[in-house]
Amino acid sequence: EADIYQTPRYLVIGTGKKITLECSQTMGHDKMYWYQQDPGMELHLIHYSYGVNSTEKGDLSSESTVSRIRTEHFPLTLESARPSHTSQYLCASGSGTTSHGYTFGSGTRLTVV
Amino acid sequence: EDKVVQSPLSLVVHEGDTVTLNCSYEVTNFRSLLWYKQEKKAPTFLFMLTSSGIEKKSGRLSSILDKKELFSILNITATQTGDSAVYLCAVPKGYSGGGADGLTFGKGTHLIIQP
């Protein structure tokens, strides 16, 4: 039973289009994260948030942007999609300590053609 | 820069075998190490380890940490086809090491259990 929801699950979109990947959690977690994962590769942190109105860039340079207006919602936006953005995007949330790990969403598989 | 290296990258065994997955790390401010199982899409949390030599166990899975040698192992005994997945090792980022700044992941071990 998922407590963190990502939509859409799959998206195929043309180059130059603006897209928003949605992520919502019902656990009241302050900390939320976006990771990017290519097939057979490790997860790379691209954005994170400590709480409402907080956003930080991760290790991997990304042309995406995020916002955190509400605790439960952490959308990721690409203003102009390119084929290099083709990847899987995973959202996660946590209470701020690692004692129970983070909870991950099921991911969005994005293909830009 | 924090670094997590997992081995092997892939492993194929028969049902009933025992497997050992390895994870070595280099981090600036170590606080803990986490193991996840990734089937299809969402990684699911398995263990968090903070102290050397103390085994964490859940059913047929167990894990132990060696802070002196900077590695951890994940053991799975009496493997079943349902254990087929990618097993990920991760350490918290950031100066505090507490995890609020996200995790650094290894590439994972792709484990295939054949009937």
PDB file of C-alpha atoms in Angstrom:
ATOM      1  CA  GLU A   1       0.000   0.000   0.000  1.00  0.00           C
ATOM      2  CA  ALA A   2       1.788   3.102  -1.268  1.00  0.00           C
ATOM      3  CA  ASP A   3       1.991   6.188   0.901  1.00  0.00           C
ATOM      4  CA  ILE A   4       3.837   8.143  -1.729  1.00  0.00           C
ATOM      5  CA  TYR A   5       2.344   8.555  -5.158  1.00  0.00           C
ATOM      6  CA  GLN A   6       3.916   9.514  -8.439  1.00  0.00           C
ATOM      7  CA  THR A   7       2.088  10.360 -11.628  1.00  0.00           C
ATOM      8  CA  PRO A   8       2.251   9.624 -14.426  1.00  0.00           C
ATOM      9  CA  ARG A   9       3.879   6.186 -14.295  1.00  0.00           C
ATOM     10  CA  TYR A  10       4.944   6.431 -17.934  1.00  0.00           C
ATOM     11  CA  LEU A  11       5.256   9.464 -20.192  1.00  0.00           C
ATOM     12  CA  VAL A  12       6.348   9.795 -23.802  1.00  0.00           C
ATOM     13  CA  ILE A  13       6.654  13.395 -24.907  1.00  0.00           C
ATOM     14  CA  GLY A  14       8.118  15.404 -27.751  1.00  0.00           C
ATOM     15  CA  THR A  15      11.225  17.561 -27.561  1.00  0.00           C
ATOM     16  CA  GLY A  16      10.587  21.098 -26.372  1.00  0.00           C
ATOM     17  CA  LYS A  17       7.446  20.330 -24.374  1.00  0.00           C
ATOM     18  CA  LYS A  18       7.000  21.460 -20.778  1.00  0.00           C
ATOM     19  CA  ILE A  19       6.241  18.658 -18.335  1.00  0.00           C
ATOM     20  CA  THR A  20       5.533  18.316 -14.641  1.00  0.00           C
ATOM     21  CA  LEU A  21       6.058  15.086 -12.746  1.00  0.00           C
ATOM     22  CA  GLU A  22       3.845  14.841  -9.691  1.00  0.00           C
ATOM     23  CA  CYS A  23       4.794  13.448  -6.284  1.00  0.00           C
ATOM     24  CA  SER A  24       2.554  13.398  -3.217  1.00  0.00           C
ATOM     25  CA  GLN A  25       2.943  11.744   0.173  1.00  0.00           C
ATOM     26  CA  THR A  26       0.448  11.202   2.965  1.00  0.00           C
ATOM     27  CA  MET A  27       2.891  10.540   5.792  1.00  0.00           C
ATOM     28  CA  GLY A  28       3.482  14.142   6.846  1.00  0.00           C
ATOM     29  CA  HIS A  29       7.194  13.854   6.115  1.00  0.00           C
ATOM     30  CA  ASP A  30       9.144  17.104   6.037  1.00  0.00           C
ATOM     31  CA  LYS A  31      11.961  15.828   3.809  1.00  0.00           C
ATOM     32  CA  MET A  32      11.330  14.996   0.175  1.00  0.00           C
ATOM     33  CA  TYR A  33      13.707  14.005  -2.616  1.00  0.00           C
ATOM     34  CA  TRP A  34      13.915  13.491  -6.368  1.00  0.00           C
ATOM     35  CA  TYR A  35      16.323  10.914  -7.765  1.00  0.00           C
ATOM     36  CA  GLN A  36      17.145  10.134 -11.382  1.00  0.00           C
ATOM     37  CA  GLN A  37      18.022   6.583 -12.374  1.00  0.00           C
ATOM     38  CA  ASP A  38      19.203   5.350 -15.783  1.00  0.00           C
ATOM     39  CA  PRO A  39      18.984   1.597 -16.544  1.00  0.00           C
ATOM     40  CA  GLY A  40      21.659  -0.364 -14.690  1.00  0.00           C
ATOM     41  CA  MET A  41      22.954   2.751 -12.991  1.00  0.00           C
ATOM     42  CA  GLU A  42      22.802   4.174  -9.493  1.00  0.00           C
ATOM     43  CA  LEU A  43      20.207   6.616  -8.249  1.00  0.00           C
ATOM     44  CA  HIS A  44      21.428  10.208  -8.408  1.00  0.00           C
ATOM     45  CA  LEU A  45      19.963  12.928  -6.202  1.00  0.00           C
ATOM     46  CA  ILE A  46      18.769  15.871  -8.291  1.00  0.00           C
ATOM     47  CA  HIS A  47      16.616  17.889  -5.853  1.00  0.00           C
ATOM     48  CA  TYR A  48      15.561  17.814  -2.243  1.00  0.00           C
ATOM     49  CA  SER A  49      13.518  19.782   0.247  1.00  0.00           C
ATOM     50  CA  TYR A  50      13.699  20.164   4.011  1.00  0.00           C
ATOM     51  CA  GLY A  51      10.129  21.393   4.215  1.00  0.00           C
ATOM     52  CA  VAL A  52       7.650  23.944   2.897  1.00  0.00           C
ATOM     53  CA  ASN A  53       9.328  26.702   0.836  1.00  0.00           C
ATOM     54  CA  SER A  54      12.671  24.890   0.977  1.00  0.00           C
ATOM     55  CA  THR A  55      14.323  23.509  -2.180  1.00  0.00           C
ATOM     56  CA  GLU A  56      17.934  22.454  -2.735  1.00  0.00           C
ATOM     57  CA  LYS A  57      19.863  21.131  -5.725  1.00  0.00           C
ATOM     58  CA  GLY A  58      21.393  17.690  -5.485  1.00  0.00           C
ATOM     59  CA  ASP A  59      24.673  16.315  -6.778  1.00  0.00           C
ATOM     60  CA  LEU A  60      23.590  15.675 -10.341  1.00  0.00           C
ATOM     61  CA  SER A  61      23.197  18.758 -12.460  1.00  0.00           C
ATOM     62  CA  SER A  62      19.652  18.910 -13.700  1.00  0.00           C
ATOM     63  CA  GLU A  63      17.727  21.334 -15.876  1.00  0.00           C
ATOM     64  CA  SER A  64      14.593  20.595 -13.906  1.00  0.00           C
ATOM     65  CA  THR A  65      13.093  22.736 -11.151  1.00  0.00           C
ATOM     66  CA  VAL A  66      11.022  21.844  -8.100  1.00  0.00           C
ATOM     67  CA  SER A  67       8.667  23.598  -5.716  1.00  0.00           C
ATOM     68  CA  ARG A  68       7.375  22.850  -2.226  1.00  0.00           C
ATOM     69  CA  ILE A  69       4.313  24.908  -1.463  1.00  0.00           C
ATOM     70  CA  ARG A  70       2.615  22.202   0.587  1.00  0.00           C
ATOM     71  CA  THR A  71       4.177  19.576   2.831  1.00  0.00           C
ATOM     72  CA  GLU A  72       2.621  16.697   0.933  1.00  0.00           C
ATOM     73  CA  HIS A  73       3.414  17.838  -2.612  1.00  0.00           C
ATOM     74  CA  PHE A  74       6.814  18.075  -4.388  1.00  0.00           C
ATOM     75  CA  PRO A  75       6.402  18.416  -8.169  1.00  0.00           C
ATOM     76  CA  LEU A  76       9.309  18.414 -10.616  1.00  0.00           C
ATOM     77  CA  THR A  77       9.117  20.510 -13.802  1.00  0.00           C
ATOM     78  CA  LEU A  78      11.071  20.425 -17.042  1.00  0.00           C
ATOM     79  CA  GLU A  79      10.466  23.649 -18.980  1.00  0.00           C
ATOM     80  CA  SER A  80      11.703  22.241 -22.292  1.00  0.00           C
ATOM     81  CA  ALA A  81      12.164  18.487 -22.499  1.00  0.00           C
ATOM     82  CA  ARG A  82      15.105  17.039 -24.439  1.00  0.00           C
ATOM     83  CA  PRO A  83      16.043  13.433 -25.339  1.00  0.00           C
ATOM     84  CA  SER A  84      18.849  13.633 -22.729  1.00  0.00           C
ATOM     85  CA  HIS A  85      16.104  13.885 -20.068  1.00  0.00           C
ATOM     86  CA  THR A  86      14.942  10.366 -20.890  1.00  0.00           C
ATOM     87  CA  SER A  87      15.264   8.458 -17.623  1.00  0.00           C
ATOM     88  CA  GLN A  88      13.394   7.141 -14.604  1.00  0.00           C
ATOM     89  CA  TYR A  89      12.541   9.698 -11.933  1.00  0.00           C
ATOM     90  CA  LEU A  90      11.964   8.463  -8.380  1.00  0.00           C
ATOM     91  CA  CYS A  91      10.469  10.552  -5.597  1.00  0.00           C
ATOM     92  CA  ALA A  92      11.100   9.761  -1.925  1.00  0.00           C
ATOM     93  CA  SER A  93      10.195  11.158   1.467  1.00  0.00           C
ATOM     94  CA  GLY A  94      11.494  10.734   4.990  1.00  0.00           C
ATOM     95  CA  SER A  95      11.232  12.041   8.498  1.00  0.00           C
ATOM     96  CA  GLY A  96      14.767  13.453   8.413  1.00  0.00           C
ATOM     97  CA  THR A  97      16.590  10.583  10.057  1.00  0.00           C
ATOM     98  CA  THR A  98      17.530   7.335   8.399  1.00  0.00           C
ATOM     99  CA  SER A  99      16.304   5.050  11.166  1.00  0.00           C
ATOM    100  CA  HIS A 100      13.410   3.825   9.049  1.00  0.00           C
ATOM    101  CA  GLY A 101      14.881   4.562   5.667  1.00  0.00           C
ATOM    102  CA  TYR A 102      13.077   6.609   3.095  1.00  0.00           C
ATOM    103  CA  THR A 103       9.844   5.703   1.361  1.00  0.00           C
ATOM    104  CA  PHE A 104      10.061   5.725  -2.416  1.00  0.00           C
ATOM    105  CA  GLY A 105       7.345   6.190  -4.976  1.00  0.00           C
ATOM    106  CA  SER A 106       6.966   3.826  -7.930  1.00  0.00           C
ATOM    107  CA  GLY A 107       8.657   6.249 -10.277  1.00  0.00           C
ATOM    108  CA  THR A 108       7.926   7.953 -13.585  1.00  0.00           C
ATOM    109  CA  ARG A 109       9.543   6.518 -16.688  1.00  0.00           C
ATOM    110  CA  LEU A 110      10.062   9.525 -19.001  1.00  0.00           C
ATOM    111  CA  THR A 111      10.896   9.174 -22.683  1.00  0.00           C
ATOM    112  CA  VAL A 112      11.538  12.288 -24.731  1.00  0.00           C
ATOM    113  CA  VAL A 113      11.419  11.746 -28.489  1.00  0.00           C
TER     114      VAL A 113
ATOM    115  CA  GLU B   1      33.022  13.046  -2.548  1.00  0.00           C
ATOM    116  CA  ASP B   2      31.158  10.147  -0.943  1.00  0.00           C
ATOM    117  CA  LYS B   3      31.482   6.835  -2.754  1.00  0.00           C
ATOM    118  CA  VAL B   4      29.614   3.521  -2.557  1.00  0.00           C
ATOM    119  CA  VAL B   5      30.810   0.473  -4.501  1.00  0.00           C
ATOM    120  CA  GLN B   6      28.811  -2.720  -4.728  1.00  0.00           C
ATOM    121  CA  SER B   7      29.885  -6.137  -5.928  1.00  0.00           C
ATOM    122  CA  PRO B   8      29.122  -8.192  -7.797  1.00  0.00           C
ATOM    123  CA  LEU B   9      27.080  -6.072 -10.198  1.00  0.00           C
ATOM    124  CA  SER B  10      25.120  -9.130 -11.252  1.00  0.00           C
ATOM    125  CA  LEU B  11      24.679 -12.609  -9.885  1.00  0.00           C
ATOM    126  CA  VAL B  12      22.727 -15.645 -11.072  1.00  0.00           C
ATOM    127  CA  VAL B  13      22.128 -18.520  -8.664  1.00  0.00           C
ATOM    128  CA  HIS B  14      19.724 -21.405  -8.244  1.00  0.00           C
ATOM    129  CA  GLU B  15      16.842 -21.477  -5.825  1.00  0.00           C
ATOM    130  CA  GLY B  16      17.993 -22.642  -2.412  1.00  0.00           C
ATOM    131  CA  ASP B  17      21.490 -21.229  -2.728  1.00  0.00           C
ATOM    132  CA  THR B  18      22.943 -18.737  -0.243  1.00  0.00           C
ATOM    133  CA  VAL B  19      24.245 -15.429  -1.608  1.00  0.00           C
ATOM    134  CA  THR B  20      26.457 -12.712  -0.183  1.00  0.00           C
ATOM    135  CA  LEU B  21      26.312  -9.198  -1.592  1.00  0.00           C
ATOM    136  CA  ASN B  22      29.058  -6.704  -0.857  1.00  0.00           C
ATOM    137  CA  CYS B  23      29.105  -2.959  -0.298  1.00  0.00           C
ATOM    138  CA  SER B  24      32.166  -0.833   0.406  1.00  0.00           C
ATOM    139  CA  TYR B  25      32.018   2.882   1.125  1.00  0.00           C
ATOM    140  CA  GLU B  26      34.047   6.035   1.523  1.00  0.00           C
ATOM    141  CA  VAL B  27      32.212   8.858   3.243  1.00  0.00           C
ATOM    142  CA  THR B  28      33.250  12.083   4.924  1.00  0.00           C
ATOM    143  CA  ASN B  29      31.080  11.725   7.990  1.00  0.00           C
ATOM    144  CA  PHE B  30      29.754   8.194   8.350  1.00  0.00           C
ATOM    145  CA  ARG B  31      26.645   7.717  10.431  1.00  0.00           C
ATOM    146  CA  SER B  32      24.837   4.764   8.872  1.00  0.00           C
ATOM    147  CA  LEU B  33      24.497   2.448   5.887  1.00  0.00           C
ATOM    148  CA  LEU B  34      21.224   1.376   4.347  1.00  0.00           C
ATOM    149  CA  TRP B  35      20.166  -1.574   2.197  1.00  0.00           C
ATOM    150  CA  TYR B  36      17.223  -1.446  -0.207  1.00  0.00           C
ATOM    151  CA  LYS B  37      15.560  -3.993  -2.490  1.00  0.00           C
ATOM    152  CA  GLN B  38      14.385  -2.678  -5.877  1.00  0.00           C
ATOM    153  CA  GLU B  39      11.873  -4.724  -7.810  1.00  0.00           C
ATOM    154  CA  LYS B  40      10.444  -3.149 -10.936  1.00  0.00           C
ATOM    155  CA  LYS B  41      10.358   0.434  -9.695  1.00  0.00           C
ATOM    156  CA  ALA B  42      10.275   1.562  -6.058  1.00  0.00           C
ATOM    157  CA  PRO B  43      13.188   0.674  -3.750  1.00  0.00           C
ATOM    158  CA  THR B  44      11.956  -0.779  -0.465  1.00  0.00           C
ATOM    159  CA  PHE B  45      13.888  -0.394   2.770  1.00  0.00           C
ATOM    160  CA  LEU B  46      15.554  -3.491   4.222  1.00  0.00           C
ATOM    161  CA  PHE B  47      18.069  -2.516   6.915  1.00  0.00           C
ATOM    162  CA  MET B  48      19.898   0.362   8.479  1.00  0.00           C
ATOM    163  CA  LEU B  49      23.255  -0.370  10.094  1.00  0.00           C
ATOM    164  CA  THR B  50      25.141   1.942  12.389  1.00  0.00           C
ATOM    165  CA  SER B  51      27.300  -0.217  14.634  1.00  0.00           C
ATOM    166  CA  SER B  52      30.099  -2.565  13.694  1.00  0.00           C
ATOM    167  CA  GLY B  53      29.622  -6.255  14.232  1.00  0.00           C
ATOM    168  CA  ILE B  54      25.931  -6.164  15.093  1.00  0.00           C
ATOM    169  CA  GLU B  55      23.910  -8.287  12.710  1.00  0.00           C
ATOM    170  CA  LYS B  56      20.511  -7.119  11.549  1.00  0.00           C
ATOM    171  CA  LYS B  57      18.201  -9.956  10.577  1.00  0.00           C
ATOM    172  CA  SER B  58      14.834 -10.250   8.899  1.00  0.00           C
ATOM    173  CA  GLY B  59      13.748 -13.741   7.966  1.00  0.00           C
ATOM    174  CA  ARG B  60      16.250 -15.160   5.474  1.00  0.00           C
ATOM    175  CA  LEU B  61      18.012 -11.817   5.046  1.00  0.00           C
ATOM    176  CA  SER B  62      20.766 -10.566   7.302  1.00  0.00           C
ATOM    177  CA  SER B  63      23.332  -7.807   7.153  1.00  0.00           C
ATOM    178  CA  ILE B  64      26.401  -6.745   9.070  1.00  0.00           C
ATOM    179  CA  LEU B  65      28.675  -3.722   9.053  1.00  0.00           C
ATOM    180  CA  ASP B  66      32.450  -3.459   9.481  1.00  0.00           C
ATOM    181  CA  LYS B  67      33.289   0.177  10.198  1.00  0.00           C
ATOM    182  CA  LYS B  68      37.013  -0.500  10.436  1.00  0.00           C
ATOM    183  CA  GLU B  69      37.220  -2.018   6.957  1.00  0.00           C
ATOM    184  CA  LEU B  70      34.421   0.228   5.599  1.00  0.00           C
ATOM    185  CA  PHE B  71      32.127  -2.407   4.186  1.00  0.00           C
ATOM    186  CA  SER B  72      28.872  -4.194   4.699  1.00  0.00           C
ATOM    187  CA  ILE B  73      27.490  -7.501   3.476  1.00  0.00           C
ATOM    188  CA  LEU B  74      23.949  -8.622   2.827  1.00  0.00           C
ATOM    189  CA  ASN B  75      23.299 -12.356   3.097  1.00  0.00           C
ATOM    190  CA  ILE B  76      20.285 -14.175   1.741  1.00  0.00           C
ATOM    191  CA  THR B  77      19.897 -17.815   2.698  1.00  0.00           C
ATOM    192  CA  ALA B  78      17.681 -20.423   1.035  1.00  0.00           C
ATOM    193  CA  THR B  79      17.016 -18.064  -1.881  1.00  0.00           C
ATOM    194  CA  GLN B  80      13.640 -18.053  -3.618  1.00  0.00           C
ATOM    195  CA  THR B  81      12.635 -16.746  -7.039  1.00  0.00           C
ATOM    196  CA  GLY B  82      10.907 -13.867  -5.263  1.00  0.00           C
ATOM    197  CA  ASP B  83      14.299 -12.661  -4.061  1.00  0.00           C
ATOM    198  CA  SER B  84      15.184 -11.723  -7.648  1.00  0.00           C
ATOM    199  CA  ALA B  85      15.726  -7.958  -7.601  1.00  0.00           C
ATOM    200  CA  VAL B  86      18.353  -5.246  -7.574  1.00  0.00           C
ATOM    201  CA  TYR B  87      19.828  -4.785  -4.091  1.00  0.00           C
ATOM    202  CA  LEU B  88      21.006  -1.250  -3.385  1.00  0.00           C
ATOM    203  CA  CYS B  89      23.412  -0.006  -0.753  1.00  0.00           C
ATOM    204  CA  ALA B  90      23.393   3.660   0.303  1.00  0.00           C
ATOM    205  CA  VAL B  91      24.921   6.073   2.791  1.00  0.00           C
ATOM    206  CA  PRO B  92      23.512   9.437   3.943  1.00  0.00           C
ATOM    207  CA  LYS B  93      24.956  12.553   2.372  1.00  0.00           C
ATOM    208  CA  GLY B  94      25.879  15.752   4.047  1.00  0.00           C
ATOM    209  CA  TYR B  95      28.043  17.054   6.827  1.00  0.00           C
ATOM    210  CA  SER B  96      25.781  15.794   9.557  1.00  0.00           C
ATOM    211  CA  GLY B  97      25.450  12.363   7.967  1.00  0.00           C
ATOM    212  CA  GLY B  98      21.965  12.196   9.389  1.00  0.00           C
ATOM    213  CA  GLY B  99      20.288  11.695   6.060  1.00  0.00           C
ATOM    214  CA  ALA B 100      18.323  14.911   5.658  1.00  0.00           C
ATOM    215  CA  ASP B 101      20.421  15.777   2.601  1.00  0.00           C
ATOM    216  CA  GLY B 102      19.597  12.545   0.779  1.00  0.00           C
ATOM    217  CA  LEU B 103      21.519   9.351   0.079  1.00  0.00           C
ATOM    218  CA  THR B 104      24.507   8.320  -2.044  1.00  0.00           C
ATOM    219  CA  PHE B 105      23.720   4.998  -3.719  1.00  0.00           C
ATOM    220  CA  GLY B 106      25.861   2.266  -5.215  1.00  0.00           C
ATOM    221  CA  LYS B 107      25.024   0.838  -8.648  1.00  0.00           C
ATOM    222  CA  GLY B 108      23.345  -2.145  -7.067  1.00  0.00           C
ATOM    223  CA  THR B 109      23.656  -5.904  -7.422  1.00  0.00           C
ATOM    224  CA  HIS B 110      21.228  -7.430  -9.912  1.00  0.00           C
ATOM    225  CA  LEU B 111      20.345 -10.798  -8.384  1.00  0.00           C
ATOM    226  CA  ILE B 112      18.563 -13.446 -10.443  1.00  0.00           C
ATOM    227  CA  ILE B 113      17.313 -16.597  -8.760  1.00  0.00           C
ATOM    228  CA  GLN B 114      16.668 -19.442 -11.197  1.00  0.00           C
ATOM    229  CA  PRO B 115      14.099 -22.133 -10.314  1.00  0.00           C
TER     230      PRO B 115
END
